[in-house]
Coordinates of C-alpha atoms in Angstrom, one line a residue:
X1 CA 122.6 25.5 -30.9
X2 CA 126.0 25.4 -28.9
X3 CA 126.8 22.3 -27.1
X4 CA 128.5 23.8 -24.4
X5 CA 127.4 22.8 -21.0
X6 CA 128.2 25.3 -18.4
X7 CA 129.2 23.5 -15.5
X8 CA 129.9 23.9 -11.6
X9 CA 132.9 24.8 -10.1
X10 CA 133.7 22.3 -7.1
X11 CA 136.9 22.8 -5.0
X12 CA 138.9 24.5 -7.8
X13 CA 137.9 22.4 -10.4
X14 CA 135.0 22.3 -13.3
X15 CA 132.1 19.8 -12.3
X16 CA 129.4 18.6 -15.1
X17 CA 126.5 16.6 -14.2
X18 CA 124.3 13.9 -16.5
X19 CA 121.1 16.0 -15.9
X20 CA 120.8 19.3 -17.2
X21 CA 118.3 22.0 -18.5
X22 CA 118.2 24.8 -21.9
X23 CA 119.6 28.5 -21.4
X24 CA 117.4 30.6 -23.7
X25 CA 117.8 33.8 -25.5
X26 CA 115.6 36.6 -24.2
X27 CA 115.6 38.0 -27.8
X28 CA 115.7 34.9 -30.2
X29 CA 113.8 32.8 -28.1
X30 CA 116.8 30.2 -29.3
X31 CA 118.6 27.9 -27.0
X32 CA 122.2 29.3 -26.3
X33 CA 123.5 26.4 -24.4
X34 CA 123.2 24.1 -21.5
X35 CA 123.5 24.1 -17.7
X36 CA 124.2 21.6 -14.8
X37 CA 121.0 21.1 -12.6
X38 CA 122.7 20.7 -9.0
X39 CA 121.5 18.2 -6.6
X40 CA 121.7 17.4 -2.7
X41 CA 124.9 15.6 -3.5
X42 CA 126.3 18.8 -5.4
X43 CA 125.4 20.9 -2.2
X44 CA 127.4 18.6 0.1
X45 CA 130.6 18.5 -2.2
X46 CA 130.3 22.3 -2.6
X47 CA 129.9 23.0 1.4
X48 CA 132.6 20.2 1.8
X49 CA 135.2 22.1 0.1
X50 CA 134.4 25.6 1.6
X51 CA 134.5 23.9 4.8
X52 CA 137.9 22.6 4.3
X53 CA 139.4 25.5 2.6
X54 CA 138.0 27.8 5.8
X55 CA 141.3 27.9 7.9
X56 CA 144.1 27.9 5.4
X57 CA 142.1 31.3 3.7
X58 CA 141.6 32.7 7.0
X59 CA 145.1 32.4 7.9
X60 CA 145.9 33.4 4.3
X61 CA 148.5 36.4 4.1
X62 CA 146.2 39.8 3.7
X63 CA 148.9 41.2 0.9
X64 CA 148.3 37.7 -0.9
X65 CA 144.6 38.2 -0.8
X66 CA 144.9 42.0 -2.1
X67 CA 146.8 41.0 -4.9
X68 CA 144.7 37.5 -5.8
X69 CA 141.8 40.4 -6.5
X70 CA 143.7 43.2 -8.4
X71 CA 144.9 40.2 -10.6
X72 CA 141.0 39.6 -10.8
X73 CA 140.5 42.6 -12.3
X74 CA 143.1 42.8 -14.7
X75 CA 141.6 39.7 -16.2
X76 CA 138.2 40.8 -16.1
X77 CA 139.4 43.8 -18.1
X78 CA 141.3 41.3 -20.7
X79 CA 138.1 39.0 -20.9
X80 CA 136.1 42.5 -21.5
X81 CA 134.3 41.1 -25.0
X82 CA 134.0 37.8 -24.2
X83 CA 132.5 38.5 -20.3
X84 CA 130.0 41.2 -22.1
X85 CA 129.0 39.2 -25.2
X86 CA 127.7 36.1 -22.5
X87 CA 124.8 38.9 -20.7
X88 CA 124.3 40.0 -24.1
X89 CA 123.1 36.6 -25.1
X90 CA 122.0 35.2 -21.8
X91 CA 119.7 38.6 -20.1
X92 CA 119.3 40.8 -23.8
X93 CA 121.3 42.9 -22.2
X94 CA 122.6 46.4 -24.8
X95 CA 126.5 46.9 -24.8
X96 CA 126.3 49.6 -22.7
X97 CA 124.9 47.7 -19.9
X98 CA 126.9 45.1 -19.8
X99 CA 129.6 47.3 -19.7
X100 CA 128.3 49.4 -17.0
X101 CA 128.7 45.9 -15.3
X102 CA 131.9 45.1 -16.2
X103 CA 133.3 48.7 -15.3
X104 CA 132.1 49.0 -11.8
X105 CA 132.5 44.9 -11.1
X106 CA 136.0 45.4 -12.0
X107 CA 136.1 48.8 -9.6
X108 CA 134.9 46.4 -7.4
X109 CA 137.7 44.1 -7.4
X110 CA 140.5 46.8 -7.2
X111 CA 138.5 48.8 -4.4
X112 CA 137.8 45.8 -2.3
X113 CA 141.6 44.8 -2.7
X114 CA 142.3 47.8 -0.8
X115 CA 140.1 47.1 2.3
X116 CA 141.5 43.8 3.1
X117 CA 144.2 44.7 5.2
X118 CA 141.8 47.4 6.4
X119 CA 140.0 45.2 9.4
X120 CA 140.7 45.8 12.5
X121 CA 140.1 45.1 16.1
X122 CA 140.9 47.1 19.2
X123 CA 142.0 47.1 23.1
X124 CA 139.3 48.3 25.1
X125 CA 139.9 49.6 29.0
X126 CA 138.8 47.3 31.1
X127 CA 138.2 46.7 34.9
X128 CA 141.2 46.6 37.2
X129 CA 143.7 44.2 36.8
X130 CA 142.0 42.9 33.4
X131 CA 143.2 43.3 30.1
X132 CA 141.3 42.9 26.9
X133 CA 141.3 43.2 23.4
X134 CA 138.1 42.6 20.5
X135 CA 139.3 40.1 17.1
X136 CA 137.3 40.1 14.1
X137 CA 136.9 37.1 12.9
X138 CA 135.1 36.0 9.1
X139 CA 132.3 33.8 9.8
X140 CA 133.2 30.8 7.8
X141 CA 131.2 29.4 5.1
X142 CA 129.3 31.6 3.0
X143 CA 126.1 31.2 1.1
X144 CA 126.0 33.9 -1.8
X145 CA 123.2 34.3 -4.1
X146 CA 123.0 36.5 -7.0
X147 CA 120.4 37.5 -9.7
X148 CA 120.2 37.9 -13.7
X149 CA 119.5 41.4 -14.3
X150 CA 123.2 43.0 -13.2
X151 CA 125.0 39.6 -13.2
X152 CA 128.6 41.0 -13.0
X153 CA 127.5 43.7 -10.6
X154 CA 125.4 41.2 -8.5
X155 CA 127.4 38.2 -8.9
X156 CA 131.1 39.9 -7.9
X157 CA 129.9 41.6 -4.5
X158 CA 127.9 39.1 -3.7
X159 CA 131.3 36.3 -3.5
X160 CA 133.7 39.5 -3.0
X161 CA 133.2 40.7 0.0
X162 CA 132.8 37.7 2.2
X163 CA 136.3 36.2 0.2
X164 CA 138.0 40.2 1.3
X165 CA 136.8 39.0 4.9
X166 CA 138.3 35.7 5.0
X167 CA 135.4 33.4 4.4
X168 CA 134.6 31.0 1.7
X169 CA 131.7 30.9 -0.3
X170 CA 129.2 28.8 -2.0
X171 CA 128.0 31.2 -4.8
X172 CA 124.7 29.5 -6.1
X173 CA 124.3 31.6 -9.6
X174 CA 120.9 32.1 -11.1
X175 CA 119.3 29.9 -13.4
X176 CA 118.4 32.8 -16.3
X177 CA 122.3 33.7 -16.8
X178 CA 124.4 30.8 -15.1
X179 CA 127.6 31.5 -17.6
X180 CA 128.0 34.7 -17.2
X181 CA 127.8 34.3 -13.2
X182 CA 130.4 31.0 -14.1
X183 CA 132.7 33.4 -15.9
X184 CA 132.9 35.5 -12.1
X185 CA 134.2 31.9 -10.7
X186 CA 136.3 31.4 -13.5
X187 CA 138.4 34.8 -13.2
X188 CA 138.9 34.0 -9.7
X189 CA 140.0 30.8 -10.3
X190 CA 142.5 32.2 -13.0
X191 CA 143.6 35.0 -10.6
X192 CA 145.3 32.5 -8.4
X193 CA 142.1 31.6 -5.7
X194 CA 142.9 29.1 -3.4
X195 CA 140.2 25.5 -4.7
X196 CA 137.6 25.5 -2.1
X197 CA 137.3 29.2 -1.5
X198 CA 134.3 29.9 -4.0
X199 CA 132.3 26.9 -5.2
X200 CA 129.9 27.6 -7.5
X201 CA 126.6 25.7 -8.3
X202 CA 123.7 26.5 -10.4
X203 CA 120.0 24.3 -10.5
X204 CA 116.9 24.9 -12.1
X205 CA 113.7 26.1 -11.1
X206 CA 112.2 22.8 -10.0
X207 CA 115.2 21.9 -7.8
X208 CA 115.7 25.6 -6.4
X209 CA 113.8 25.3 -3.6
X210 CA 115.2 22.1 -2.8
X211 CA 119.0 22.8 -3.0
X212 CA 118.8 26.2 -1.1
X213 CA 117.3 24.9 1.8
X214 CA 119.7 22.4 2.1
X215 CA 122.3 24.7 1.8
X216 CA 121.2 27.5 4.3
X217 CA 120.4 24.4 6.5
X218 CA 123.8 22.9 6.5
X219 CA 125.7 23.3 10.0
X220 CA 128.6 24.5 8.0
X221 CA 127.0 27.5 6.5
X222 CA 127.4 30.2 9.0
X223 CA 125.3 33.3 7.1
X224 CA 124.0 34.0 4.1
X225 CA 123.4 36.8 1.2
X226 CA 120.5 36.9 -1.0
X227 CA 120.1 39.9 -4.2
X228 CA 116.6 39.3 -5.5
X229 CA 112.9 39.5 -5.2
X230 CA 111.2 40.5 -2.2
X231 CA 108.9 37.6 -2.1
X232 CA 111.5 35.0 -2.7
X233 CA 113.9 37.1 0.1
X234 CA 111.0 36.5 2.9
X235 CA 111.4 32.7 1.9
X236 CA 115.2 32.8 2.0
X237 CA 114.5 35.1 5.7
X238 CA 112.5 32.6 7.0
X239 CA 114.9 29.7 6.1
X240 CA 117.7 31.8 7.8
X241 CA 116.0 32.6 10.9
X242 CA 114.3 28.7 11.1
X243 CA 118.2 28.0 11.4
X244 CA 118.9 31.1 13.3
X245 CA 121.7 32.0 10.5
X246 CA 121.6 35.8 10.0
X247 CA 121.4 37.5 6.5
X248 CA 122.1 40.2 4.1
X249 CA 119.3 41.0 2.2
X250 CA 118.8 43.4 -1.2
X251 CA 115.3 43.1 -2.5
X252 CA 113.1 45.2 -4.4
X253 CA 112.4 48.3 -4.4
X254 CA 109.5 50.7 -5.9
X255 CA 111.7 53.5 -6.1
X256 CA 110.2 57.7 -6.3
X257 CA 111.6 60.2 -7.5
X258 CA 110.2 63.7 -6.5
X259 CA 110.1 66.4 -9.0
X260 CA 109.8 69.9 -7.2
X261 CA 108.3 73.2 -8.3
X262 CA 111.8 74.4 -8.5
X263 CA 113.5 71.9 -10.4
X264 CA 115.8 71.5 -13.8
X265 CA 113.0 70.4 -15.6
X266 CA 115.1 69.1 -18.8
X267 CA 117.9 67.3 -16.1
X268 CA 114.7 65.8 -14.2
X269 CA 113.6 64.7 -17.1
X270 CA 116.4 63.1 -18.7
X271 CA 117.4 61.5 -15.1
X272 CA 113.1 60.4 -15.1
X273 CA 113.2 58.4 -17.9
X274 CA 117.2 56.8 -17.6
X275 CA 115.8 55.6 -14.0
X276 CA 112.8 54.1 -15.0
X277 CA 113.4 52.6 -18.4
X278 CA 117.5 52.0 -18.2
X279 CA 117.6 48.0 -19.5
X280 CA 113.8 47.9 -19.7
X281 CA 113.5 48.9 -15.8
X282 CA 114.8 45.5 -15.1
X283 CA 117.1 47.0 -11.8
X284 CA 115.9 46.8 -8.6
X285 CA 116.5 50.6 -8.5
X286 CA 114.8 51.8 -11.2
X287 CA 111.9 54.6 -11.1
X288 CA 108.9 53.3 -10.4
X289 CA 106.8 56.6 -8.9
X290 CA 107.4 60.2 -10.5
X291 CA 106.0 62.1 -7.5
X292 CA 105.2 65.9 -9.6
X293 CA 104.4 68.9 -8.3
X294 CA 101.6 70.4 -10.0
X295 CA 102.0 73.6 -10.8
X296 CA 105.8 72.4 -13.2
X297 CA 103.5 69.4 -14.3
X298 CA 102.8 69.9 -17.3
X299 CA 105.9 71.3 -18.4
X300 CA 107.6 68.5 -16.8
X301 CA 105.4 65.8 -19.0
X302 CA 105.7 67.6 -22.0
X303 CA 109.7 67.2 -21.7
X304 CA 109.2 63.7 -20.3
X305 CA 107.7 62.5 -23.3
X306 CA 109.8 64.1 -25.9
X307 CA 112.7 62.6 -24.1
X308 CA 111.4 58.9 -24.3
X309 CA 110.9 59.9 -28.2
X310 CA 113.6 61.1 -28.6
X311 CA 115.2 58.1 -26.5
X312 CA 112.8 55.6 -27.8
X313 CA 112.3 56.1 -31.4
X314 CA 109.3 54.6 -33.4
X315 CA 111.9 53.7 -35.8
X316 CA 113.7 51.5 -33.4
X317 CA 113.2 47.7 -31.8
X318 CA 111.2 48.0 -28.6
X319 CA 113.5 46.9 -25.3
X320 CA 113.9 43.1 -24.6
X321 CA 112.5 41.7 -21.5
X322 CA 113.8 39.1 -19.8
X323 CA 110.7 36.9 -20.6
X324 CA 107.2 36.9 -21.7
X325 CA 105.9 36.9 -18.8
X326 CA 107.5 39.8 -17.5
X327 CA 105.4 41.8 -20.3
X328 CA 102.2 40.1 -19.4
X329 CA 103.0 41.2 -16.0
X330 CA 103.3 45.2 -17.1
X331 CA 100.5 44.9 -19.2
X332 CA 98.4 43.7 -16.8
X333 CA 99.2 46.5 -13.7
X334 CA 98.6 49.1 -17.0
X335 CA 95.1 47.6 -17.8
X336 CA 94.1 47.4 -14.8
X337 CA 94.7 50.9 -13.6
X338 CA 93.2 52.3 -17.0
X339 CA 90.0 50.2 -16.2
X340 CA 90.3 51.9 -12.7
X341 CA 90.4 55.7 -14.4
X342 CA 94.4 56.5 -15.1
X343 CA 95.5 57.4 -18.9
X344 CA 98.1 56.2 -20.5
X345 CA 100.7 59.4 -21.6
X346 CA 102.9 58.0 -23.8
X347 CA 102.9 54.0 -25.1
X348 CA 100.2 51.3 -26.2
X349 CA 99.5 48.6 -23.8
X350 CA 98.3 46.7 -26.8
X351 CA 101.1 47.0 -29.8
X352 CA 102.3 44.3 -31.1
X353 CA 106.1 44.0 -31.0
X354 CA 109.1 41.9 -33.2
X355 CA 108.7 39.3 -30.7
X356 CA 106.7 38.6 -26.9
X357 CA 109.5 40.1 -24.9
X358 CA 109.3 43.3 -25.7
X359 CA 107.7 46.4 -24.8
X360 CA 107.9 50.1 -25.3
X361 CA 108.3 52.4 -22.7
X362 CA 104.6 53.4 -20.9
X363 CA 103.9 56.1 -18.9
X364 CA 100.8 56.1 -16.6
X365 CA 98.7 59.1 -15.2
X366 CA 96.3 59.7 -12.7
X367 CA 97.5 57.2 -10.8
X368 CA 95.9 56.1 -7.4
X369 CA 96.2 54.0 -4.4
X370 CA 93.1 51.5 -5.3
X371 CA 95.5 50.6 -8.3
X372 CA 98.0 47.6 -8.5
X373 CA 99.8 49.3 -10.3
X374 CA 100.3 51.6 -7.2
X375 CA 102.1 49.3 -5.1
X376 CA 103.1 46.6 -7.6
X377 CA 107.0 46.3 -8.2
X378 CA 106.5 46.4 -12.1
X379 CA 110.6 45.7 -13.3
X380 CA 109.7 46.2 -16.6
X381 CA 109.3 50.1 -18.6
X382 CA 106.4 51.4 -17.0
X383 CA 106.0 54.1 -14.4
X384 CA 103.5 56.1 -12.9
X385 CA 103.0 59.9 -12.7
X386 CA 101.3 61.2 -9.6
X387 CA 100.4 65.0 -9.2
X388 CA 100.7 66.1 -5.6
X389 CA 101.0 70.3 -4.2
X390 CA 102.8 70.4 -0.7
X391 CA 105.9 68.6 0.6
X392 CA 103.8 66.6 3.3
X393 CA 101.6 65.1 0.3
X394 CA 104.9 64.2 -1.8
X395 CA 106.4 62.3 1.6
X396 CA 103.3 60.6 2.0
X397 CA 103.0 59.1 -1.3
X398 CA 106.8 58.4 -1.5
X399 CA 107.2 56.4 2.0
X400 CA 103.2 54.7 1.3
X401 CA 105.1 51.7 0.0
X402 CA 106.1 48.3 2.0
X403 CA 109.6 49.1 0.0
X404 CA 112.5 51.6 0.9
X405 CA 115.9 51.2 -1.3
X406 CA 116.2 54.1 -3.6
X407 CA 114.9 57.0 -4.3
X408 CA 115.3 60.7 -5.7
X409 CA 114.7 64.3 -5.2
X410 CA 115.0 67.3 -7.6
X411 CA 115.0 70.6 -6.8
X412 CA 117.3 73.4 -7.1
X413 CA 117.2 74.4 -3.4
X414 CA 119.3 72.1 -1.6
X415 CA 117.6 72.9 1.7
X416 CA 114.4 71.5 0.5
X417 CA 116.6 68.4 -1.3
X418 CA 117.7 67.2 2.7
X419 CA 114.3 67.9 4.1
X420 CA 112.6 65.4 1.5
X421 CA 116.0 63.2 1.8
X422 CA 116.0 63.2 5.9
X423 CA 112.0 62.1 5.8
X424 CA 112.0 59.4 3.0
X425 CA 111.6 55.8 4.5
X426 CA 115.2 54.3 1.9
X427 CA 118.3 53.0 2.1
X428 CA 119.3 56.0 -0.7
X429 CA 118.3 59.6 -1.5
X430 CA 119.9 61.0 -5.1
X431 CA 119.4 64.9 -5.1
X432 CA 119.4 65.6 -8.9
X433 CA 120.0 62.4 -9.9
X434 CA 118.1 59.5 -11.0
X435 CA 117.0 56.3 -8.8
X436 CA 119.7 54.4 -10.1
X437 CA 122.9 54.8 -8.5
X438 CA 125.2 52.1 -7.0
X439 CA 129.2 52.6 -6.4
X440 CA 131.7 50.6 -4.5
X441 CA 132.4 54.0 -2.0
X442 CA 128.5 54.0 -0.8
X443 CA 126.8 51.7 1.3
X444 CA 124.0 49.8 -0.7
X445 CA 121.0 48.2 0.8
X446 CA 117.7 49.2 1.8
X447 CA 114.7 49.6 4.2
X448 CA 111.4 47.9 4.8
X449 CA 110.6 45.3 2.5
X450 CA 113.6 46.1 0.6
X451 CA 115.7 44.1 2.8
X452 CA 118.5 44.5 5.4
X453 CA 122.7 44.6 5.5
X454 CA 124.3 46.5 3.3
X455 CA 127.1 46.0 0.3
X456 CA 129.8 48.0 -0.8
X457 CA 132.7 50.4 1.1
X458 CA 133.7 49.0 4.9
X459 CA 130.2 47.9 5.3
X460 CA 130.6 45.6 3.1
X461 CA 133.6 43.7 4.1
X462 CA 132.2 44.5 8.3
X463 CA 129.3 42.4 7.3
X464 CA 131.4 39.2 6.9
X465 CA 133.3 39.2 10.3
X466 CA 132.0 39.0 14.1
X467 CA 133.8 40.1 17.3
X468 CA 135.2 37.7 19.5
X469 CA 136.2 39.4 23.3
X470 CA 139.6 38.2 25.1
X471 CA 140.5 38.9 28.3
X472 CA 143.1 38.0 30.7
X473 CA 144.0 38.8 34.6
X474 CA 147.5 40.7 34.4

C-alpha cells in the first residue's frame, strides 16, 4: 500500500490533516492510498482564502488570466501518464477513457483561455438626459463540485469557468477519486494561479453532508455548481435555495436513443452499444432506452448483439464498476423486470465474474412501464430495448422520463431527425450519433430532473457573472 496522503490545497499551499480515510481500487479491491477527511474548520480556511483572493483576481489583467490557462494545458499535456495512470487506479478507468478526459479537459483549458477577454457589457439608450451602461461582474466565491466517473472532464469545467469569469472557487472533489481531482488543483497551481483562487477540499462520506452545508451556507459563497446524482442534486437545490444562492446543476439522465425504420442499421448499432456501455455506462449520458421501430427490429438486434460480441468478447475480463454495489444495483432492475415478463437478449444476470465489480454488458427486452427498470437511472451496462411503430409512440416513450439531458435519433431522413429532435423533452439531440457527446463549443446541461445552467462555450463563462445597471444624469 502507498503511504501517500492526498491532501487539500488551502490558499496556494498543500494542507494534510491527522484524520483521514482508505482510497480503494475499483479492480483490486486494494487500498491505493489515503485522503484528508475535511472538517468545519477546513471549510472556513478554504472560504477564507477565496474570499480574500476575490478582488485582486477580479481586477487581474484578462491577457494574464488567458495565459495562466494555456500554460494549464501545456502541463496537463506533460503530466499526460502520470494524470491518466491516477483514474486508472482510483475509477478502473481503460486508457482510452482517461484519455478521452485528458484530451477534451485540456481543450477545455485552451478554449476557455480564449473567452476571457470575451465578456462584455453594453450602453443601452436610455430616457432623456440619462445615460447608462450594464457591467458584468463574477459573483465571488465559488462552490464547485465534481464527480468520479469523468474526473478530468468534470473536475476542470467545474473550477474553469467560474476562475475565466473572475471568481474564486472552493472545488470540493469527490471522495471515490480525490487525487486525480487534486492533480486539476495542482496544474493550476503550477501554471502560475494566484493562492486563494481555487482551494480544494475533499471529506468522506460521513462528514459530506456536514461540510457542504456549511459551505453553500457561508455568507461568502455567492453560487454554486454541482455534477452528480439527481437525488443528491435536489439536496444540494434545496440547500441553495434555503440560502437563496442560485445554482448550476448537471444530474442524471436516462438518455433514448431512437432507431428509425430508415436508419444505418450497422452505424446505429455501433453508436447503440458505445453509448450505453462506454466505461461500463458509468456517464451521465450514456444510453439507457433504445427506442426501435418494429419493422428494422429484428435486424437492428441481430447487429446489436454481434457488435457487443464482437466488442465484448467471452475471452475477455468483464468491465469494472465503480463498486459492488453498483452491480447489485443492475442486477436487481434486470431481475426484477424478468420476473415482470422482459427477456434478457444478450448477458447473464447471474455469471460470476473475476471479482464483485464487474459485469458484462446486458440487454433487456420487452420492456415496460410497470418495470424499475423503466425509469431507473441504471449507470452501469444494461439497457433496455423497447419496440414501438409511429413517431407519436417513440416521443412518448422517450420524454415519459422525470430526466431530459441527452438523447439520440437515427434516421437517414434528416427531416424526420428535427421533428423527433424539436419534440424531445433534453438538453441534447445527436442525429446519427450516440447519447454520448460533450465538447467545449456546445452548451451542456439538461432538462427536468436532469438539472439546470449549462457548461461549456459562452454559456459557460455567462453563468459566472451578473449585471450591474449604471446610470447618471448628463
Amino acid at each position: 500500500m502507498s503511504t501517500y496522503t492526498v491532501p487539500f490545497v488551502i490558499n496556494g499551499e498543500e494542507r494534510h490533516v491527522e484524520e483521514t480515510f482508505d482510497v480503494t481500487s475499483p479492480d483490486t479491491g486494494k487500498v491505493l492510498h489515503k485522503c484528508g477527511i475535511a472538517t468545519e474548520a477546513d471549510v472556513a480556511a478554504a472560504v477564507e482564502a477565496a474570499a480574500a483572493a476575490g478582488q485582486q483576481w477580479r481586477d487581474f489583467p484578462t491577457a494574464k488570466r488567458r495565459d495562466i490557462l494555456l500554460k494549464a494545458a501545456e502541463i496537463m499535456t506533460s503530466r499526460r501518464d502520470e494524470l491518466a495512470q491516477y483514474m486508472i487506479d482510483e475509477v478502473g478507468a481503460l486508457r482510452p477513457w482517461a484519455d478521452f478526459n485528458l484530451n477534451l479537459a485540456t481543450d477545455f483549458f485552451k478554449d476557455v483561455a480564449g473567452r476571457v477577454s470575451a465578456v462584455e457589457g453594453s450602453v443601452p439608450p436610455c430616457a432623456e438626459g440619462i445615460t447608462s451602461m450594464i457591467v458584468k461582474e463574477p459573483y465571488g466565491v465559488v462552490l464547485a463540485m465534481a464527480p468520479w466517473n469523468a474526473p478530468y472532464i468534470l473536475g476542470t469545467r467545474s473550477v474553469l469557468f467560474p476562475i475565466a469569469a473572475g471568481c474564486t472557487v472552493i472545488f470540493k472533489g469527490s471522495e471515490t477519486s480525490p487525487r486525480t481531482h487534486h492533480a486539476i488543483a495542482s496544474i493550476l497551481t503550477e501554471a502560475g494561479l494566484p493562492k486563494g483562487v481555487l482551494n480544494y477540499i475533499v471529506t468522506n462520506p460521513a462528514n459530506a453532508p456536514t461540510v457542504t452545508k456549511s459551505l453553500i451556507a457561508h455568507p461568502d459563497v455567492k453560487k454554486i455548481n454541482f455534477t452528480g446524482s439527481t437525488p443528491v442534486g435536489k439536496i444540494i437545490g434545496k440547500l441553495a435555495g434555503e440560502n437563496l444562492k442560485p445554482a448550476v446543476l448537471e444530474l442524471g439522465g436516462k438518455a433514448p436513443a431512437i432507431v428509425w425504420e430508415d436508419a444505418n442499421l450497422d452505424l446505429a448499432a455501433g453508436q447503440s452499444i458505445a453509448g450505453a456501455f462506454f466505461f461500463s455506462g458509468q456517464i451521465c449520458m450514456s444510453t439507457e432506452r433504445i427506442i426501435v421501430h418494429k419493422k428494422i427490429s429484428s435486424a437492428f438486434q441481430e447487429k446489436l448483439l454481434a457488435k457487443i460480441k464482437e466488442a465484448f468478447p467471452s475471452t475477455s475480463d468483464a468491465p469494472i464498476l465503480i463498486n459492488a454495489s453498483s452491480v447489485d444495483k443492475n442486477k436487481k432492475l434486470i431481475k426484477d423486470a424478468v420476473s415482470k415478463g422482459a427477456s434478457v437478449l444478450n448477458g447473464d444476470v447471474d455469471a460470476t465474474e473475476s471479482s464483485k465489480t464487474r459485469l458484462r454488458p446486458i440487454v433487456v427486452g420487452k420492456v415496460t412501464p410497470d418495470m424499475d427498470l423503466y425509469k431507473t437511472e441504471s449507470f452501469g451496462p444494461s439497457v433496455s430495448l423497447i419496440e414501438v411503430e409511429s413517431e407519436e409512440e417513440a416521443l412518448r416513450i422517450a420524454n415519459d422520463t422525470e430526466y431530459g439531458l441527452t438523447s439520440a435519433v437515427f434516421t437517414e431522413d434528416l427531416r424526420v431527425g428535427l421533428r423527433f429532435a424539436r419534440g424531445i423533452e433534453s438538453g441534447a439531440v445527436h442525429i446519427n450519433n450516440m447519447t454520448i457527446h460533450d465538447e467545449m463549443t456546445l452548451p451542456h446541461g439538461g432538462a427536468k430532473a436532469s438539472g439546470f445552467g449549462r457548461f461549456n462555450s459562452h454559456y459557460g463563462v455567462e453563468e459566472w457573472v451578473r449585471t450591474k445597471t449604471i446610470t447618471w444624469r448628463n
